[in-house]
Amino acid sequence: MKCPKCGNQAPEGSAFCNQCGTPLNLEISCPACGESIPANSVFCPKCGKMVRNDMAEEPVQDISAAAPVAAEAAPVSAAPAASHSQQHREWKEPVPVPPVDHDDEDDDEDDDDEPRSNFNRNLLIGVLAAVLLIGGLMLMRQCGDGGNPVEPVPTDSTSVQAATPATGEAITIFTDELNRNNLMGDGASAGAAVRFPGNGADVPDRIAGVTYLSNSTSRSFFKVYTLTRSGSIWNVEPAPPKYLNGRTISMDNNSLIADINQVPRAVKVNGNDCIYFAYLNPPVGSSGGEGSNSRVSLCLYDINNKKFTTLDYDGPVKTKDGRQYIYGKPLQTVNSPELRFLQQEAASIKKIYFPTEEELKAEQEAKEKAEEEKALSGPENAGAKWTHDNGESLTSLKGGEEVRMKAASYDKPIFNLKDMSKKIESDAYIVFADNKGAVYGFNKNSRKYFVIYTPSGGQGSPADIGFGDDNRILRMRTADGHISYDLVSDKAKMID
């Protein structure tokens, strides 16, 4: 007798297969008419109703094959076939039924169906196993930590963005996070923020920014904060604040005359990530106008080492080409990579003006001239001013040449009447001679006072004075000789 399960040829009269233990010649009851029929029947031979709706499955054999064989046979009632998963969950040990004789025709039919059924089932199980294996491998690759992906997947779109200027996304995140952490209660405003994109788990996404408060009654200050991304949140780390005594702060790029793409900026200096920013830093009460003093400060904050570097350009405000600039010079000695970087960046801040060598020379000459004129401006320095202004002309005058003199002019009288030895007057002038040889006068038209010194400098050289025929020519007698002086053209010459 052939086993319907494994195909083994069992001895005649066997109730079970001597190879796999599968019950042989089992019968079941037809679910429609109740007639006992062979267990492997698809249709009932009596009523013709379908007994099994899946020829590829044989639940009775599957259950009995999967279960241990009972020592004693007992009847089993027929029941509708269940799915494979239900059989596994609801599995119970089956009981074999008494053997039923089958004719040769039925045996032949069973011989043909069993191998096909086994093949289909095994094929289905193989396909399912392959699908589960592939799915398991993919899941392990996603969940495991042993992979080496070509490009890390960012947690969100912002983690791969480049550094942005203060008007971009970085300043928005920076301000929101400071407000969320109650760090904006000091009245400061956000002045700059830049982003340092991360690179995987080892290098997180970071933002560095500056807040500042400009105060004309107390100390101004600015603060630098570093934001480090941790999952979906930002951790905020403040740096010690920087206070400025007696100065105000402006981080407005229009005031600095700076390009927003250059200031502020995320940079790498000496191998370290830094935020570079700048601010206008004039003294409290400064008008910022021509001649006042002002300052531009360039700052570098190393977010890795938490280090500040500052380079200040200080100088007078001057007007050039209709715009005011700071003719600044660096206050610090440039002797480090950070300071050299700031010195290079100073060229991009147009508020700082760097004059040429020719301009510096002319500026120095003008400065010396102004200091000299200031020293000779008082009435007590009238004699020195006359000699300074007319030194070469006096030498030429003594040589007989007609020269142009430069009379010293003042808004107030610089002489004392008690020192005057003689007075003459015309329609346009009043002229006095003092007892030391100097000649003083008053121009009625310009309302100005003037002084004329003799070639000897008015030191112990008495002078006699008088007008010529037209009252504009002043004649003076000095120790060096007679001099004719035109009060209108300021020309002088020696006369016989």
mmCIF file of N, CA, C and O in Angstrom, residues 354-364:
data_model
loop_
_atom_site.group_PDB
_atom_site.id
_atom_site.type_symbol
_atom_site.label_atom_id
_atom_site.label_comp_id
_atom_site.label_asym_id
_atom_site.label_seq_id
_atom_site.Cartn_x
_atom_site.Cartn_y
_atom_site.Cartn_z
ATOM 1 N N PHE A 354 41.391 104.586 3.832
ATOM 2 C CA PHE A 354 42.840 104.404 3.897
ATOM 3 C C PHE A 354 43.480 105.351 2.881
ATOM 4 O O PHE A 354 43.521 105.076 1.691
ATOM 5 N N PRO A 355 44.008 106.526 3.352
ATOM 6 C CA PRO A 355 44.559 107.514 2.414
ATOM 7 C C PRO A 355 45.851 107.036 1.771
ATOM 8 O O PRO A 355 46.570 106.187 2.309
ATOM 9 N N THR A 356 46.160 107.629 0.592
ATOM 10 C CA THR A 356 47.403 107.319 -0.109
ATOM 11 C C THR A 356 48.568 108.050 0.561
ATOM 12 O O THR A 356 48.380 108.899 1.444
ATOM 13 N N GLU A 357 49.789 107.745 0.126
ATOM 14 C CA GLU A 357 50.974 108.404 0.685
ATOM 15 C C GLU A 357 50.942 109.904 0.422
ATOM 16 O O GLU A 357 51.320 110.710 1.280
ATOM 17 N N GLU A 358 50.491 110.294 -0.787
ATOM 18 C CA GLU A 358 50.410 111.714 -1.114
ATOM 19 C C GLU A 358 49.408 112.429 -0.218
ATOM 20 O O GLU A 358 49.646 113.550 0.252
ATOM 21 N N GLU A 359 48.269 111.743 0.032
ATOM 22 C CA GLU A 359 47.259 112.351 0.895
ATOM 23 C C GLU A 359 47.773 112.473 2.329
ATOM 24 O O GLU A 359 47.516 113.472 3.004
ATOM 25 N N LEU A 360 48.509 111.491 2.775
ATOM 26 C CA LEU A 360 49.054 111.554 4.122
ATOM 27 C C LEU A 360 50.061 112.694 4.259
ATOM 28 O O LEU A 360 50.101 113.390 5.285
ATOM 29 N N LYS A 361 50.889 112.911 3.224
ATOM 30 C CA LYS A 361 51.874 113.995 3.253
ATOM 31 C C LYS A 361 51.197 115.351 3.279
ATOM 32 O O LYS A 361 51.570 116.239 4.072
ATOM 33 N N ALA A 362 50.180 115.497 2.420
ATOM 34 C CA ALA A 362 49.463 116.775 2.392
ATOM 35 C C ALA A 362 48.728 117.010 3.714
ATOM 36 O O ALA A 362 48.656 118.146 4.206
ATOM 37 N N GLU A 363 48.207 115.939 4.276
ATOM 38 C CA GLU A 363 47.516 116.057 5.557
ATOM 39 C C GLU A 363 48.477 116.495 6.658
ATOM 40 O O GLU A 363 48.134 117.335 7.496
ATOM 41 N N GLN A 364 49.688 115.949 6.653
ATOM 42 C CA GLN A 364 50.672 116.316 7.667
ATOM 43 C C GLN A 364 51.099 117.776 7.515
ATOM 44 O O GLN A 364 51.239 118.510 8.506
#
